[in-house]
Tab-separated table of N, CA and C in Angstrom:
chain	number	residue	atom	x	y	z
I	1	UNK	N	115.773	109.605	95.740
I	1	UNK	CA	116.023	108.418	94.972
I	1	UNK	C	116.113	107.254	95.938
I	2	UNK	N	115.303	106.212	95.754
I	2	UNK	CA	115.357	105.025	96.582
I	2	UNK	C	116.496	104.157	96.100
I	3	UNK	N	117.244	103.584	97.030
I	3	UNK	CA	118.379	102.771	96.665
I	3	UNK	C	118.073	101.282	96.695
I	4	UNK	N	116.973	100.888	97.335
I	4	UNK	CA	116.653	99.464	97.358
I	4	UNK	C	116.130	99.055	95.989
I	5	UNK	N	116.493	97.871	95.542
I	5	UNK	CA	116.117	97.453	94.198
I	5	UNK	C	114.758	96.775	94.154
I	6	UNK	N	114.347	96.138	95.224
I	6	UNK	CA	113.055	95.453	95.254
I	6	UNK	C	112.296	95.864	96.489
I	7	UNK	N	111.041	96.260	96.337
I	7	UNK	CA	110.283	96.573	97.545
I	7	UNK	C	109.908	95.305	98.298
I	8	UNK	N	110.044	95.363	99.589
I	8	UNK	CA	109.619	94.275	100.465
I	8	UNK	C	108.417	94.778	101.243
I	9	UNK	N	107.682	93.882	101.844
I	9	UNK	CA	106.532	94.292	102.642
I	9	UNK	C	106.846	94.134	104.114
I	10	UNK	N	106.477	95.118	104.900
I	10	UNK	CA	106.614	95.054	106.354
I	10	UNK	C	105.204	94.956	106.893
I	11	UNK	N	104.848	93.798	107.373
I	11	UNK	CA	103.506	93.583	107.913
I	11	UNK	C	103.374	94.239	109.273
I	12	UNK	N	102.167	94.621	109.574
I	12	UNK	CA	101.894	95.145	110.909
I	12	UNK	C	102.156	94.034	111.909
I	13	UNK	N	102.531	94.427	113.105
I	13	UNK	CA	102.718	93.427	114.135
I	13	UNK	C	101.375	92.766	114.395
I	14	UNK	N	101.350	91.806	115.259
I	14	UNK	CA	100.156	90.985	115.465
I	14	UNK	C	98.883	91.817	115.490
I	15	UNK	N	97.920	91.367	114.727
I	15	UNK	CA	96.596	91.977	114.842
I	15	UNK	C	95.947	91.369	116.070
I	16	UNK	N	94.772	91.778	116.351
I	16	UNK	CA	94.120	91.315	117.575
I	16	UNK	C	93.653	89.869	117.482
I	17	UNK	N	94.121	89.145	116.440
I	17	UNK	CA	93.725	87.755	116.298
I	17	UNK	C	92.476	87.594	115.467
I	18	UNK	N	91.836	88.691	115.123
I	18	UNK	CA	90.625	88.631	114.316
I	18	UNK	C	91.005	88.689	112.851
I	19	UNK	N	90.312	87.897	112.037
I	19	UNK	CA	90.589	87.867	110.609
I	19	UNK	C	89.978	89.046	109.869
I	20	UNK	N	88.996	89.723	110.492
I	20	UNK	CA	88.308	90.798	109.788
I	20	UNK	C	88.976	92.166	109.960
I	21	UNK	N	90.081	92.225	110.686
I	21	UNK	CA	90.785	93.489	110.879
I	21	UNK	C	91.713	93.726	109.692
I	22	UNK	N	91.595	94.865	109.012
I	22	UNK	CA	92.513	95.155	107.910
I	22	UNK	C	93.964	95.139	108.387
I	23	UNK	N	94.855	94.820	107.463
I	23	UNK	CA	96.280	94.725	107.786
I	23	UNK	C	97.042	95.787	107.007
I	24	UNK	N	97.952	96.473	107.691
I	24	UNK	CA	98.732	97.537	107.055
I	24	UNK	C	100.177	97.098	106.874
I	25	UNK	N	100.796	97.550	105.787
I	25	UNK	CA	102.218	97.314	105.542
I	25	UNK	C	102.767	98.496	104.751
I	26	UNK	N	104.049	98.780	104.954
I	26	UNK	CA	104.703	99.866	104.218
I	26	UNK	C	105.638	99.239	103.200
I	27	UNK	N	105.466	99.607	101.939
I	27	UNK	CA	106.299	99.062	100.875
I	27	UNK	C	107.745	99.503	101.056
I	28	UNK	N	108.658	98.562	100.810
I	28	UNK	CA	110.081	98.878	100.843
I	28	UNK	C	110.748	98.638	102.173
I	29	UNK	N	109.994	98.295	103.208
I	29	UNK	CA	110.573	98.131	104.531
I	29	UNK	C	111.283	96.813	104.694
I	30	UNK	N	111.830	96.541	105.827
I	30	UNK	CA	111.762	97.358	107.039
I	30	UNK	C	112.753	98.524	107.062
I	31	UNK	N	113.708	98.573	106.119
I	31	UNK	CA	114.671	99.673	106.047
I	31	UNK	C	114.663	100.264	104.646
I	32	UNK	N	114.610	101.584	104.567
I	32	UNK	CA	114.703	102.290	103.288
I	32	UNK	C	115.900	103.222	103.332
I	33	UNK	N	116.641	103.271	102.242
I	33	UNK	CA	117.781	104.178	102.125
I	33	UNK	C	117.468	105.196	101.036
I	34	UNK	N	117.545	106.467	101.393
I	34	UNK	CA	117.180	107.557	100.494
I	34	UNK	C	118.323	108.567	100.474
I	35	UNK	N	118.650	109.077	99.292
I	35	UNK	CA	119.710	110.073	99.184
I	35	UNK	C	119.187	111.442	99.610
I	36	UNK	N	120.011	112.171	100.356
I	36	UNK	CA	119.646	113.520	100.800
I	36	UNK	C	119.290	114.383	99.596
I	37	UNK	N	118.249	115.176	99.752
I	37	UNK	CA	117.803	116.059	98.685
I	37	UNK	C	116.742	115.451	97.788
I	38	UNK	N	116.585	114.134	97.850
I	38	UNK	CA	115.583	113.491	96.998
I	38	UNK	C	114.247	113.407	97.732
I	39	UNK	N	113.218	113.058	96.990
I	39	UNK	CA	111.878	112.942	97.570
I	39	UNK	C	111.741	111.609	98.299
I	40	UNK	N	111.002	111.624	99.378
I	40	UNK	CA	110.657	110.402	100.106
I	40	UNK	C	109.175	110.170	99.887
I	41	UNK	N	108.836	109.026	99.314
I	41	UNK	CA	107.446	108.680	99.041
I	41	UNK	C	107.173	107.342	99.718
I	42	UNK	N	106.544	107.381	100.890
I	42	UNK	CA	106.213	106.157	101.622
I	42	UNK	C	104.791	105.746	101.276
I	43	UNK	N	104.618	104.455	101.001
I	43	UNK	CA	103.308	103.923	100.633
I	43	UNK	C	102.870	102.901	101.666
I	44	UNK	N	101.768	103.193	102.331
I	44	UNK	CA	101.183	102.299	103.326
I	44	UNK	C	99.988	101.613	102.673
I	45	UNK	N	100.088	100.305	102.507
I	45	UNK	CA	99.029	99.530	101.874
I	45	UNK	C	98.184	98.872	102.962
I	46	UNK	N	96.883	99.076	102.886
I	46	UNK	CA	95.955	98.499	103.862
I	46	UNK	C	95.137	97.445	103.126
I	47	UNK	N	95.384	96.178	103.456
I	47	UNK	CA	94.689	95.091	102.765
I	47	UNK	C	93.509	94.605	103.598
I	48	UNK	N	92.616	93.865	102.915
I	48	UNK	CA	91.415	93.323	103.551
I	48	UNK	C	90.585	94.444	104.178
I	49	UNK	N	90.517	95.561	103.476
I	49	UNK	CA	89.811	96.737	103.967
I	49	UNK	C	88.558	96.958	103.126
I	50	UNK	N	87.379	96.745	103.701
I	50	UNK	CA	86.156	96.911	102.917
I	50	UNK	C	85.968	98.345	102.417
I	51	UNK	N	86.557	99.306	103.112
I	51	UNK	CA	86.481	100.698	102.671
I	51	UNK	C	87.761	101.412	103.086
I	52	UNK	N	88.032	102.522	102.423
I	52	UNK	CA	89.210	103.309	102.786
I	52	UNK	C	89.038	103.813	104.217
I	53	UNK	N	90.107	103.840	104.998
I	53	UNK	CA	89.980	104.344	106.367
I	53	UNK	C	89.576	105.818	106.360
I	54	UNK	N	88.878	106.221	107.404
I	54	UNK	CA	88.447	107.618	107.513
I	54	UNK	C	89.654	108.552	107.559
I	55	UNK	N	90.748	108.085	108.132
I	55	UNK	CA	91.982	108.868	108.188
I	55	UNK	C	93.163	107.920	108.357
I	56	UNK	N	94.331	108.401	108.012
I	56	UNK	CA	95.589	107.690	108.257
I	56	UNK	C	96.546	108.713	108.849
I	57	UNK	N	97.034	108.423	110.041
I	57	UNK	CA	98.031	109.295	110.654
I	57	UNK	C	99.412	108.751	110.349
I	58	UNK	N	100.342	109.647	110.078
I	58	UNK	CA	101.745	109.295	109.885
I	58	UNK	C	102.549	109.943	111.011
I	59	UNK	N	103.490	109.162	111.555
I	59	UNK	CA	104.336	109.639	112.646
I	59	UNK	C	105.802	109.503	112.245
I	60	UNK	N	106.617	110.452	112.690
I	60	UNK	CA	108.070	110.361	112.541
I	60	UNK	C	108.658	110.403	113.943
I	61	UNK	N	109.385	109.342	114.295
I	61	UNK	CA	109.979	109.224	115.630
I	61	UNK	C	108.916	109.395	116.723
I	62	UNK	N	107.716	108.861	116.489
I	62	UNK	CA	106.659	108.898	117.487
I	62	UNK	C	105.864	110.194	117.540
I	63	UNK	N	106.235	111.176	116.722
I	63	UNK	CA	105.520	112.459	116.719
I	63	UNK	C	104.694	112.581	115.450
I	64	UNK	N	103.451	113.038	115.608
I	64	UNK	CA	102.568	113.233	114.464
I	64	UNK	C	103.231	114.193	113.482
I	65	UNK	N	103.235	113.825	112.212
I	65	UNK	CA	103.896	114.645	111.194
I	65	UNK	C	103.022	115.845	110.862
I	66	UNK	N	103.628	117.037	110.905
I	66	UNK	CA	102.938	118.224	110.405
I	66	UNK	C	103.554	118.552	109.051
I	67	UNK	N	102.950	119.422	108.328
I	67	UNK	CA	103.364	119.628	106.944
I	67	UNK	C	103.877	121.035	106.684
I	68	UNK	N	104.612	121.580	107.649
I	68	UNK	CA	105.199	122.905	107.472
I	68	UNK	C	106.212	122.914	106.333
I	69	UNK	N	106.844	121.784	106.048
I	69	UNK	CA	107.894	121.720	105.029
I	69	UNK	C	107.358	121.279	103.672
I	70	UNK	N	106.058	121.288	103.489
I	70	UNK	CA	105.505	121.006	102.171
I	70	UNK	C	105.161	119.555	101.906
I	71	UNK	N	105.179	118.700	102.915
I	71	UNK	CA	104.797	117.306	102.710
I	71	UNK	C	103.294	117.171	102.557
I	72	UNK	N	102.866	115.998	102.118
I	72	UNK	CA	101.422	115.779	101.997
I	72	UNK	C	101.109	114.299	102.147
I	73	UNK	N	99.863	114.035	102.517
I	73	UNK	CA	99.367	112.669	102.687
I	73	UNK	C	98.144	112.505	101.809
I	74	UNK	N	98.051	111.348	101.172
I	74	UNK	CA	96.841	111.031	100.411
I	74	UNK	C	96.339	109.666	100.861
I	75	UNK	N	95.041	109.461	100.766
I	75	UNK	CA	94.413	108.172	101.079
I	75	UNK	C	93.454	107.860	99.939
I	76	UNK	N	93.544	106.639	99.408
I	76	UNK	CA	92.667	106.261	98.294
I	76	UNK	C	92.276	104.800	98.413
I	77	UNK	N	91.092	104.477	97.925
I	77	UNK	CA	90.622	103.092	97.856
I	77	UNK	C	91.271	102.446	96.654
I	78	UNK	N	91.818	101.253	96.850
I	78	UNK	CA	92.447	100.516	95.764
I	78	UNK	C	91.593	99.337	95.342
I	79	UNK	N	92.119	98.493	94.463
I	79	UNK	CA	91.367	97.323	93.999
I	79	UNK	C	91.367	96.196	95.029
I	80	UNK	N	90.418	95.308	94.908
I	80	UNK	CA	90.363	94.067	95.694
I	80	UNK	C	90.461	94.276	97.200
I	81	UNK	N	89.689	95.184	97.737
I	81	UNK	CA	89.654	95.361	99.189
I	81	UNK	C	90.912	95.973	99.772
I	82	UNK	N	91.597	96.799	99.011
I	82	UNK	CA	92.786	97.471	99.537
I	82	UNK	C	92.562	98.977	99.575
I	83	UNK	N	93.331	99.620	100.407
I	83	UNK	CA	93.386	101.081	100.453
I	83	UNK	C	94.861	101.450	100.543
I	84	UNK	N	95.198	102.635	100.082
I	84	UNK	CA	96.593	103.063	100.059
I	84	UNK	C	96.691	104.478	100.607
I	85	UNK	N	97.662	104.686	101.495
I	85	UNK	CA	97.987	106.031	101.953
I	85	UNK	C	99.435	106.303	101.571
I	86	UNK	N	99.670	107.492	101.051
I	86	UNK	CA	101.033	107.867	100.662
I	86	UNK	C	101.452	109.109	101.443
I	87	UNK	N	102.686	109.063	101.949
I	87	UNK	CA	103.302	110.217	102.592
I	87	UNK	C	104.406	110.690	101.665
I	88	UNK	N	104.357	111.948	101.252
I	88	UNK	CA	105.366	112.500	100.354
I	88	UNK	C	106.073	113.659	101.033
I	89	UNK	N	107.398	113.539	101.142
I	89	UNK	CA	108.244	114.644	101.589
I	89	UNK	C	109.116	115.010	100.396
I	90	UNK	N	109.027	116.238	99.890
I	90	UNK	CA	109.665	116.575	98.613
I	90	UNK	C	111.189	116.563	98.605
I	91	UNK	N	111.852	116.888	99.695
I	91	UNK	CA	113.323	116.903	99.716
I	91	UNK	C	113.786	116.604	101.135
I	92	UNK	N	114.354	115.424	101.344
I	92	UNK	CA	114.731	115.001	102.691
I	92	UNK	C	116.172	115.375	103.011
I	93	UNK	N	116.448	115.487	104.316
I	93	UNK	CA	117.812	115.674	104.789
I	93	UNK	C	118.023	114.755	105.988
I	94	UNK	N	119.187	114.833	106.613
I	94	UNK	CA	119.534	113.907	107.695
I	94	UNK	C	118.509	113.921	108.826
I	95	UNK	N	117.885	115.058	109.087
I	95	UNK	CA	116.889	115.147	110.162
I	95	UNK	C	115.654	114.305	109.871
I	96	UNK	N	115.455	113.919	108.617
I	96	UNK	CA	114.297	113.100	108.246
I	96	UNK	C	114.548	111.606	108.435
I	97	UNK	N	115.754	111.213	108.825
I	97	UNK	CA	116.036	109.803	109.109
I	97	UNK	C	115.237	109.368	110.328
I	98	UNK	N	114.959	108.073	110.423
I	98	UNK	CA	114.307	107.544	111.610
I	98	UNK	C	113.100	106.688	111.306
I	99	UNK	N	112.320	106.437	112.348
I	99	UNK	CA	111.155	105.571	112.280
I	99	UNK	C	109.946	106.341	111.762
I	100	UNK	N	109.295	105.795	110.722
I	100	UNK	CA	108.040	106.340	110.204
I	100	UNK	C	106.955	105.305	110.442
I	101	UNK	N	105.857	105.740	111.048
I	101	UNK	CA	104.751	104.849	111.371
I	101	UNK	C	103.501	105.294	110.627
I	102	UNK	N	102.827	104.317	110.038
I	102	UNK	CA	101.544	104.532	109.374
I	102	UNK	C	100.480	103.958	110.301
I	103	UNK	N	99.498	104.774	110.687
I	103	UNK	CA	98.434	104.319	111.586
I	103	UNK	C	97.079	104.630	110.962
I	104	UNK	N	96.520	103.646	110.213
I	104	UNK	CA	95.179	103.837	109.654
I	104	UNK	C	94.125	103.764	110.763
I	105	UNK	N	93.000	104.417	110.540
I	105	UNK	CA	91.912	104.402	111.520
I	105	UNK	C	91.367	102.995	111.722
I	106	UNK	N	91.443	102.150	110.682
I	106	UNK	CA	90.806	100.830	110.754
I	106	UNK	C	91.789	99.662	110.787
I	107	UNK	N	93.070	99.917	111.105
I	107	UNK	CA	94.059	98.826	111.124
I	107	UNK	C	95.138	99.128	112.154
I	108	UNK	N	95.897	98.098	112.497
I	108	UNK	CA	97.026	98.286	113.397
I	108	UNK	C	98.129	99.068	112.691
I	109	UNK	N	98.943	99.737	113.466
I	109	UNK	CA	100.042	100.534	112.919
I	109	UNK	C	101.135	99.627	112.359
I	110	UNK	N	101.891	100.163	111.416
I	110	UNK	CA	103.075	99.507	110.872
I	110	UNK	C	104.149	100.572	110.691
I	111	UNK	N	105.406	100.152	110.549
I	111	UNK	CA	106.488	101.137	110.517
I	111	UNK	C	107.599	100.725	109.565
I	112	UNK	N	108.464	101.695	109.286
I	112	UNK	CA	109.645	101.491	108.457
I	112	UNK	C	110.743	102.415	109.002
I	113	UNK	N	111.998	101.982	108.880
I	113	UNK	CA	113.130	102.833	109.253
I	113	UNK	C	113.699	103.463	107.992
I	114	UNK	N	113.796	104.778	107.984
I	114	UNK	CA	114.330	105.510	106.834
I	114	UNK	C	115.725	106.019	107.185
I	115	UNK	N	116.660	105.753	106.290
I	115	UNK	CA	118.042	106.204	106.452
I	115	UNK	C	118.337	107.191	105.324
I	116	UNK	N	118.550	108.456	105.669
I	116	UNK	CA	118.877	109.466	104.656
I	116	UNK	C	120.392	109.512	104.534
I	117	UNK	N	120.873	109.248	103.325
I	117	UNK	CA	122.308	109.183	103.064
I	117	UNK	C	122.789	110.488	102.458
I	118	UNK	N	123.863	111.024	103.023
I	118	UNK	CA	124.484	112.206	102.426
I	118	UNK	C	125.210	111.757	101.177
I	119	UNK	N	125.089	112.529	100.131
I	119	UNK	CA	125.755	112.215	98.873
I	119	UNK	C	127.263	112.345	99.064
I	120	UNK	N	128.033	111.380	98.527
I	120	UNK	CA	129.490	111.427	98.653
I	120	UNK	C	130.084	112.510	97.773
I	121	UNK	N	129.469	112.751	96.653
I	121	UNK	CA	129.935	113.800	95.752
I	121	UNK	C	128.717	114.560	95.260
I	122	UNK	N	128.870	115.849	95.123
I	122	UNK	CA	127.780	116.682	94.628
I	122	UNK	C	128.278	117.472	93.433
I	123	UNK	N	127.380	117.768	92.509
I	123	UNK	CA	127.741	118.633	91.396
I	123	UNK	C	127.561	120.078	91.830
I	124	UNK	N	128.530	120.890	91.489
I	124	UNK	CA	128.449	122.304	91.819
I	124	UNK	C	128.686	123.118	90.559
I	125	UNK	N	127.944	124.197	90.425
I	125	UNK	CA	128.152	125.093	89.286
I	125	UNK	C	129.253	126.071	89.657
I	126	UNK	N	130.238	126.202	88.785
I	126	UNK	CA	131.377	127.077	89.034
I	126	UNK	C	131.521	128.013	87.846
I	127	UNK	N	131.686	129.291	88.120
I	127	UNK	CA	131.893	130.242	87.030
I	127	UNK	C	133.365	130.211	86.652
I	128	UNK	N	133.639	130.014	85.340
I	128	UNK	CA	135.032	129.971	84.902
I	128	UNK	C	135.495	131.358	84.469
I	129	UNK	N	136.784	131.486	84.108
I	129	UNK	CA	137.370	132.783	83.770
I	129	UNK	C	136.708	133.430	82.564
I	130	UNK	N	136.173	132.642	81.655
I	130	UNK	CA	135.562	133.192	80.450
I	130	UNK	C	134.139	133.685	80.705
I	131	UNK	N	133.678	133.610	81.933
I	131	UNK	CA	132.340	134.079	82.259
I	131	UNK	C	131.273	133.015	82.079
I	132	UNK	N	131.651	131.833	81.612
I	132	UNK	CA	130.694	130.748	81.438
I	132	UNK	C	130.557	129.932	82.706
I	133	UNK	N	129.680	128.957	82.658
I	133	UNK	CA	129.471	128.083	83.809
I	133	UNK	C	129.970	126.692	83.472
I	134	UNK	N	130.531	126.019	84.450
I	134	UNK	CA	130.990	124.647	84.277
I	134	UNK	C	130.503	123.841	85.461
I	135	UNK	N	130.225	122.568	85.224
I	135	UNK	CA	129.838	121.683	86.322
I	135	UNK	C	131.070	120.948	86.793
I	136	UNK	N	131.248	120.899	88.091
I	136	UNK	CA	132.386	120.197	88.660
I	136	UNK	C	131.905	119.394	89.853
I	137	UNK	N	132.608	118.339	90.185
I	137	UNK	CA	132.243	117.527	91.344
I	137	UNK	C	132.841	118.162	92.583
I	138	UNK	N	132.005	118.447	93.552
I	138	UNK	CA	132.477	119.024	94.807
I	138	UNK	C	132.509	117.922	95.847
I	139	UNK	N	133.632	117.747	96.483
I	139	UNK	CA	133.796	116.666	97.453
I	139	UNK	C	133.229	117.076	98.802
I	140	UNK	N	132.758	116.116	99.547
I	140	UNK	CA	132.318	116.364	100.908
I	140	UNK	C	133.557	116.476	101.785
I	141	UNK	N	133.444	117.034	102.986
I	141	UNK	CA	134.614	117.178	103.853
I	141	UNK	C	135.304	115.858	104.169
I	142	UNK	N	134.568	114.738	104.118
I	142	UNK	CA	135.146	113.444	104.459
I	142	UNK	C	136.266	113.044	103.514
I	143	UNK	N	136.169	113.442	102.266
I	143	UNK	CA	137.207	113.022	101.324
I	143	UNK	C	137.995	114.204	100.788
I	144	UNK	N	137.873	115.377	101.386
I	144	UNK	CA	138.546	116.565	100.867
I	144	UNK	C	140.055	116.365	100.806
I	145	UNK	N	140.655	115.800	101.845
I	145	UNK	CA	142.106	115.610	101.851
I	145	UNK	C	142.526	114.609	100.780
I	146	UNK	N	141.829	113.492	100.698
I	146	UNK	CA	142.179	112.476	99.701
I	146	UNK	C	141.957	113.004	98.295
I	147	UNK	N	140.890	113.739	98.081
I	147	UNK	CA	140.595	114.275	96.751
I	147	UNK	C	141.609	115.326	96.337
I	148	UNK	N	142.162	116.073	97.294
I	148	UNK	CA	143.152	117.089	96.946
I	148	UNK	C	144.472	116.449	96.530
I	149	UNK	N	144.747	115.226	96.937
I	149	UNK	CA	145.970	114.522	96.539
I	149	UNK	C	145.851	113.869	95.170
I	150	UNK	N	144.662	113.721	94.673
I	150	UNK	CA	144.448	113.022	93.410
I	150	UNK	C	145.208	113.639	92.242
I	151	UNK	N	145.189	114.963	92.023
I	151	UNK	CA	145.962	115.516	90.903
I	151	UNK	C	147.458	115.228	91.020
I	152	UNK	N	147.997	115.284	92.231
I	152	UNK	CA	149.414	114.984	92.434
I	152	UNK	C	149.720	113.540	92.059
I	153	UNK	N	148.874	112.619	92.495
I	153	UNK	CA	149.089	111.205	92.187
I	153	UNK	C	148.989	110.940	90.691
I	154	UNK	N	148.044	111.564	90.021
I	154	UNK	CA	147.906	111.393	88.568
I	154	UNK	C	149.139	111.937	87.863
I	155	UNK	N	149.620	113.092	88.306
I	155	UNK	CA	150.819	113.690	87.709
I	155	UNK	C	152.029	112.774	87.872
I	156	UNK	N	152.221	112.220	89.057
I	156	UNK	CA	153.340	111.298	89.291
I	156	UNK	C	153.217	110.048	88.432
I	157	UNK	N	152.015	109.529	88.285
I	157	UNK	CA	151.799	108.342	87.463
I	157	UNK	C	152.129	108.627	86.004
I	158	UNK	N	151.704	109.767	85.500
I	158	UNK	CA	151.996	110.135	84.106
I	158	UNK	C	153.501	110.279	83.905
I	159	UNK	N	154.204	110.940	84.843
I	159	UNK	CA	155.657	111.095	84.728
I	159	UNK	C	156.349	109.734	84.725
I	160	UNK	N	155.920	108.840	85.580
I	160	UNK	CA	156.520	107.509	85.649
I	160	UNK	C	156.291	106.749	84.340
I	161	UNK	N	155.069	106.808	83.800
I	161	UNK	CA	154.767	106.128	82.539
I	161	UNK	C	155.596	106.696	81.392
I	162	UNK	N	155.775	108.019	81.354
I	162	UNK	CA	156.597	108.631	80.311
I	162	UNK	C	158.053	108.198	80.439
I	163	UNK	N	158.554	108.120	81.674
I	163	UNK	CA	159.939	107.677	81.890
I	163	UNK	C	160.109	106.230	81.450
I	164	UNK	N	159.145	105.389	81.760
I	164	UNK	CA	159.208	103.978	81.338
I	164	UNK	C	159.169	103.875	79.817
I	165	UNK	N	158.311	104.643	79.189
I	165	UNK	CA	158.209	104.617	77.730
I	165	UNK	C	159.505	105.102	77.098
I	166	UNK	N	160.143	106.117	77.689
I	166	UNK	CA	161.403	106.643	77.163
I	166	UNK	C	162.506	105.591	77.277
I	167	UNK	N	162.562	104.882	78.425
I	167	UNK	CA	163.570	103.829	78.617
I	167	UNK	C	163.368	102.696	77.626
I	168	UNK	N	162.116	102.312	77.418
I	168	UNK	CA	161.829	101.210	76.483
I	168	UNK	C	162.178	101.614	75.050
I	169	UNK	N	161.956	102.857	74.681
I	169	UNK	CA	162.226	103.328	73.317
I	169	UNK	C	163.721	103.437	73.051
I	170	UNK	N	164.528	103.695	74.103
I	170	UNK	CA	165.968	103.857	73.902
I	170	UNK	C	166.704	102.524	73.883
I	171	UNK	N	166.078	101.428	74.101
I	171	UNK	CA	166.723	100.105	74.086
I	171	UNK	C	166.915	99.616	72.717
């Protein structure tokens, strides 16, 4: 799930000064925030491109991306002299954070920084005593101590409210 509300364009750094060189940009840059476990879909748009590039290489942290984990790349010709390459990683984790570079055969490289965010709360399936399943929020270790105090605080608040109501009723 992408957390940015509006995609921005990250233009390739200076081209060679020639107007006929296609220009690449990655939608959503220069920083993208993605929740762990969700899909990462990076779109590299190549404008002023008379034809789709013969290939587009994608790099993560300077290393050519291989697809052992089920990712894929597509390249397609778009309207009005554009071409688009998409990099899809089906489920990202913290190791997928970092710099992603799109390098089309016919344009200068462009990049985006991806930040994979660990979810603060996760849903977990728990089997209850009746043999059924229930969904409950499982806290991450960062808030485990604070979350364990929550029932105590709620109980104290309820007792205080009941005592106040009893005092007000006896007046």
